[in-house]
XYZ file of C-alpha atoms in Angstrom:
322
model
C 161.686 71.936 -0.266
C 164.200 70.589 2.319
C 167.017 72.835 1.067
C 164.884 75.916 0.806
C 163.306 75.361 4.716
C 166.918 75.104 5.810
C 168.109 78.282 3.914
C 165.201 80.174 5.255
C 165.868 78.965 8.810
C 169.780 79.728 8.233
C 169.085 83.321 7.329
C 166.186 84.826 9.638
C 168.211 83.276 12.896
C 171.182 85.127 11.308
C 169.860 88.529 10.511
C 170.777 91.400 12.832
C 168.662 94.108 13.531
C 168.323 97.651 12.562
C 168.527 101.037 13.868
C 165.186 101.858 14.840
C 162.802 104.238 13.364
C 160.229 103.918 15.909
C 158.271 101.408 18.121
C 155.271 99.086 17.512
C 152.847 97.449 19.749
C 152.010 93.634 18.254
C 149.364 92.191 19.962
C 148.998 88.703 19.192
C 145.616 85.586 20.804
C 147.368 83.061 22.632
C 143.993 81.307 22.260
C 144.427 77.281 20.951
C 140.487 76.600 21.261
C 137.593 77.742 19.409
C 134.086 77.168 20.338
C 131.390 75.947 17.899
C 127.727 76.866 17.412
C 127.045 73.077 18.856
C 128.942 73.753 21.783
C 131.351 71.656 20.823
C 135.226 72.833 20.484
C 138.160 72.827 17.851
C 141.946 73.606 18.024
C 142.288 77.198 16.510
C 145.502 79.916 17.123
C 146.538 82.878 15.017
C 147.490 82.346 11.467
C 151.505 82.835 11.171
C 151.396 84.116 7.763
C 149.031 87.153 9.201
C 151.689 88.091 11.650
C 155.429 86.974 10.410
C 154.881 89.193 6.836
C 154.321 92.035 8.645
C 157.459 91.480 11.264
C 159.751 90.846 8.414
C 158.183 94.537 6.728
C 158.996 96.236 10.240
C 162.291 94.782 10.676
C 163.133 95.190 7.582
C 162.330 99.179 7.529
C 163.962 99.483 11.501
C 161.141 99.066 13.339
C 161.184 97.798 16.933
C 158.541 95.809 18.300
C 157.067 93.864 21.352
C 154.612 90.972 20.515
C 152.040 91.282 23.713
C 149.663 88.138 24.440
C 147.222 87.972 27.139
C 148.573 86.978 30.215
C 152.533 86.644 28.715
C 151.354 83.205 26.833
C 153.472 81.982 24.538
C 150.774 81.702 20.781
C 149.629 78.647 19.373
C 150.284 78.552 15.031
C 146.967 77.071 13.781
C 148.868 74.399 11.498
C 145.329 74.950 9.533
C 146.704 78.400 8.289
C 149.558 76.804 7.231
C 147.624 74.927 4.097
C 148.840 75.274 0.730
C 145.286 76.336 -0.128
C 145.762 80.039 1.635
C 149.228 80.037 0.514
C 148.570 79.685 -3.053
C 145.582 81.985 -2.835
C 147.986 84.813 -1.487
C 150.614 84.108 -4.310
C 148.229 84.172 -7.353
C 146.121 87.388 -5.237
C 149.542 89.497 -5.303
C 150.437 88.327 -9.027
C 152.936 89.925 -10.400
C 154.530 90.710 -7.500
C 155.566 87.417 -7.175
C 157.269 85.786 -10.266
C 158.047 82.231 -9.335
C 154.936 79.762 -9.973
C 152.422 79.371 -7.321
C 153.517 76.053 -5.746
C 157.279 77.058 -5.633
C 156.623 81.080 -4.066
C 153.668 79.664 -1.635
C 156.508 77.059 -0.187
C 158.927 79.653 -0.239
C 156.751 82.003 1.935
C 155.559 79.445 3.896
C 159.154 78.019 5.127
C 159.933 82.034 5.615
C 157.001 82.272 7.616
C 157.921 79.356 9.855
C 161.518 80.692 10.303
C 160.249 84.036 11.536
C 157.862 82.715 14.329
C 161.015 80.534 15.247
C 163.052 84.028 15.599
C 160.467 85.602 17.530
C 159.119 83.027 19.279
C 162.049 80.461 20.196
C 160.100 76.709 20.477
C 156.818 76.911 18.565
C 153.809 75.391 19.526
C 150.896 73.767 16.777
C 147.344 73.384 16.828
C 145.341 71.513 14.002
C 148.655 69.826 13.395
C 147.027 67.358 11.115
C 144.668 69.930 8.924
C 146.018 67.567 5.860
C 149.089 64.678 5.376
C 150.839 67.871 3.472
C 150.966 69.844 6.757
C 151.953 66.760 9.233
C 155.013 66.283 6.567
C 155.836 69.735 6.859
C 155.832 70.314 10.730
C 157.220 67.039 10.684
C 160.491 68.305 8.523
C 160.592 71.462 10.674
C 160.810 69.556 14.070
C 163.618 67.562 12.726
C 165.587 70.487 11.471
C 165.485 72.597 14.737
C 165.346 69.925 17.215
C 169.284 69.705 17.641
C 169.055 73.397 18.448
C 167.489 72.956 21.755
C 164.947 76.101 21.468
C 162.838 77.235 24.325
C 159.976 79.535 24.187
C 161.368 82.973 24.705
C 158.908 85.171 26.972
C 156.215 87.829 25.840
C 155.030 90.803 27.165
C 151.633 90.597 28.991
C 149.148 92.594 27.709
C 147.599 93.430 30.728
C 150.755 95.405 31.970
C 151.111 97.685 29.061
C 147.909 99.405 30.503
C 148.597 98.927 34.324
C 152.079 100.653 34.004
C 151.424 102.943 31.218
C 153.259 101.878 28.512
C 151.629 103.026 25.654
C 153.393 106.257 24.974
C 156.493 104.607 23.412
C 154.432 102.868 20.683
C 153.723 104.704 17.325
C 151.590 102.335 16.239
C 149.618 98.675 16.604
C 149.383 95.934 14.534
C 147.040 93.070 15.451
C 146.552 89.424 13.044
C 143.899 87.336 12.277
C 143.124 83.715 12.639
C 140.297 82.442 14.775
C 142.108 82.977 17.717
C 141.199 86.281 18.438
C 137.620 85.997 18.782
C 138.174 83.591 22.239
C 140.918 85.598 24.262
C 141.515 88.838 22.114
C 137.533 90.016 22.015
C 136.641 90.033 25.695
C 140.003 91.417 27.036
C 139.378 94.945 28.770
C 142.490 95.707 28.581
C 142.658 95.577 24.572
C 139.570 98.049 24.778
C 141.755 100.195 26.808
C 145.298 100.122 24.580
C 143.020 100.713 21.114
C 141.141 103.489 23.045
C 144.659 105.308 24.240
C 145.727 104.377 19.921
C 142.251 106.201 18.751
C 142.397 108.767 20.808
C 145.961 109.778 19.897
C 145.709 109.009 16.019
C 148.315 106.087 15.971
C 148.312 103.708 13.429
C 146.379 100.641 13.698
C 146.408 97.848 11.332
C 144.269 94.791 11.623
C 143.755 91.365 9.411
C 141.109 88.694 8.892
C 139.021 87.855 11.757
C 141.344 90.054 14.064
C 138.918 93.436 12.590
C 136.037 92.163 15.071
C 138.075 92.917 18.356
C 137.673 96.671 17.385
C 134.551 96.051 19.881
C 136.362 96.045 23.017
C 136.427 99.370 22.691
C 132.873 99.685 23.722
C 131.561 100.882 26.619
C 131.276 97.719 29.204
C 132.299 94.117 28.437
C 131.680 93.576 24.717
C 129.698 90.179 24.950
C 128.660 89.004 20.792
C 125.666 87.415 22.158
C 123.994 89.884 23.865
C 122.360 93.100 22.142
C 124.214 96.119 22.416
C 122.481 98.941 24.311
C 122.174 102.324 22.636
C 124.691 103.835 24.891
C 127.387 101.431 23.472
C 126.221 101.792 20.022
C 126.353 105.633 19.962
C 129.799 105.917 21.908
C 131.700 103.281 20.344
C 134.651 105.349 19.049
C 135.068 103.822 15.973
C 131.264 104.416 15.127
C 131.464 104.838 11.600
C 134.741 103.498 10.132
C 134.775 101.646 7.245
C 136.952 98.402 7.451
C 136.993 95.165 6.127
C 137.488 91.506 7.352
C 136.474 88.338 6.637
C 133.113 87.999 5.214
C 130.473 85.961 5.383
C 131.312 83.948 2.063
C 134.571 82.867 3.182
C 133.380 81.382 6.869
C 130.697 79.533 5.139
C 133.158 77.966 2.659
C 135.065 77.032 6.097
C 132.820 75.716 7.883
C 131.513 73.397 4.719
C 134.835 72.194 2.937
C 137.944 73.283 4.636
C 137.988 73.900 8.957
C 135.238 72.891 10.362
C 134.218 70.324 7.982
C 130.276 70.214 8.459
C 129.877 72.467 11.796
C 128.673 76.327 12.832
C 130.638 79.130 14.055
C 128.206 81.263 16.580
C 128.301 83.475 14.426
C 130.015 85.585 11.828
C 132.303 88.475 12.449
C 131.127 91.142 9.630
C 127.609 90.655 10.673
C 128.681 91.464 14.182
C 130.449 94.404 12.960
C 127.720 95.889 10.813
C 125.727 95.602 13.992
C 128.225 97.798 16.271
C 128.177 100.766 13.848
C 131.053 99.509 11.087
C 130.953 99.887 7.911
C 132.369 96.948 6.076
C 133.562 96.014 2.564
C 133.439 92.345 1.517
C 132.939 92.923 -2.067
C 135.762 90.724 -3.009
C 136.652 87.180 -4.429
C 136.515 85.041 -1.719
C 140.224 84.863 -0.887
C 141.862 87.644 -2.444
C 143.050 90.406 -0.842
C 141.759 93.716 0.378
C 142.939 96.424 2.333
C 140.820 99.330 3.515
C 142.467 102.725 4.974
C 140.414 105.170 7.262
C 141.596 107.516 9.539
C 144.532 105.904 11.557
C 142.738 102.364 10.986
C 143.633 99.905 8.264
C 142.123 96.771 8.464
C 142.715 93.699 6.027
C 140.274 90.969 4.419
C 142.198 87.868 5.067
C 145.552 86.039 4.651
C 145.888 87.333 0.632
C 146.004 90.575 2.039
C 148.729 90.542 4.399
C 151.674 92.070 1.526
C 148.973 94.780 0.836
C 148.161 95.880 4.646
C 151.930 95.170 5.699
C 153.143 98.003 3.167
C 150.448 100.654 4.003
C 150.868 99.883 7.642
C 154.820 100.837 7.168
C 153.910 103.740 4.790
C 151.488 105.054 7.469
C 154.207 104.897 10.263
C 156.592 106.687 8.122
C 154.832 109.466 7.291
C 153.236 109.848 10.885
């Protein structure tokens, strides 16, 4: 595994980039907390393999892109997402795309994934660094391998001026990943209401994974707030009224919340029931774990890590033929 992580590093720090075929918006929680049912709080932060797959698609087809955060933070990687468990479950989901055996691809993405954040990103920063012994190891092995390089983080755009200064216009489309994340920072920021508003309105592409799906409702009319009823008005005029999407389902939160994350406590709630109740229509007739991409309109929205391959190549195929 040592050899492969260093190859991986060696080549995504080396690649140069393409001519561009347009410009994408990435819009990424710099949340590292997650609030529980109890009140209590865990470490959370956006799931690299959601986001670095579909960087390596854009780059790789001459795509630009700016990765936006609230405020200009630099993201947390929620060292949870970075189990073998999701991992495998992508590899043996996208069988036969991938011919290698689970264990070796799942490493092989993994390290990939880790290179690409470093790329993007410069000096990474962990939550849940100890989800398992086989994750410390890992981050462990990375931090020795870059350390002599003396990254720092390298600076995002902030959100909030993409609306204040009108930047939209030079984006073709918007790409937003998952992770728990989202649901802190991502879900009551205005300003994302505004920039998917300006995206709907002008039929751009928007593609969004795993718990990322539920920040569709800051689109509504007023602050969306997931514990207080919506009011008729917001119900009937939320633009996206009707779509069908999926995201992760109800199965696969109780499963972490009882045997992998949270170990024993509540999430406040769970995000398809939330977006049944705004107007969305949403498919979770799956396996929980595998992937599932559904397409409507200029919105394509993705089940969970599995599904990242899937939503990265529609998301491309979309732009191209835009």
């Amino acid at each position: 595994m040592k050899r492969l992580l260093s190859f991986c590093l060696f080549m995504f720090f080396s690649l140069n980039a393409l001519a561009s075929n347009g410009k994408v918006l990435v819009v990424v929680s710099a949340a590292d907390q997650l609030v529980l049912k109890s009140g209590g709080v865990v470490e959370s932060g956006y799931f690299v393999s959601e986001l670095a797959e579909t960087l390596r698609q854009l780059e790789a087809n001459g795509y630009e892109f700016d990765i936006a955060t609230p405020g200009g933070k630099i993201p947390t990687v929620d060292g949870y997402g970075l189990q073998m468990y999701f991992y495998k479950a992508a590899v043996v989901s996208n069988w036969p795309r991938y011919a290698l055996s689970p264990k070796a691809k799942a490493e092989e993405e993994r390290s990939k994934d880790i290179a690409t954040a470093l790329k993007y990103f410069g000096k990474l920063r962990f939550s849940n660094r100890y989800a398992n012994e086989e994750v410390s190891a890992f981050l462990d092995e990375i931090e020795q391998k870059i350390e002599h390089q003396q990254l720092v983080e390298k600076p995002m755009v902030s959100l909030e001026s993409l609306v204040s200064e009108k930047k939209l216009e030079q984006y073709d489309g918007i790409y937003i990943p998952g992770g728990h994340a989202p649901k802190t920072d991502l879900l009551f920021n205005e300003d994302l209401g505004d920039i998917l508003t300006h995206f709907h309105e002008n039929e751009k592409i928007t593609a969004i994974i795993c718990h990322a799906p539920i920040v569709l409702l800051t689109a509504m009319e007023g602050v969306y707030d997931p514990f207080v009823p919506l009011t008729y008005e917001q119900k009937v005029n939320f633009i996206y009224k009707g779509y069908n999407i999926t995201l992760g389902n109800k199965s696969e939160e109780v499963i972490l919340e009882n045997f992998l994350y949270l170990k024993g406590s509540r999430l406040q709630y769970y995000v398809a029931e939330k977006a049944k109740e705004a107007g969305l229509h949403v498919s979770n007739i799956r396996v929980p774990s595998m992937s599932q991409v559904v397409e409507d309109r200029e919105l394509i929205t993705g089940a969970n890590p599995s599904s990242v391959y899937s939503l990265a190549s529609k998301f491309i195929e979309k732009l191209k033929n835009k």
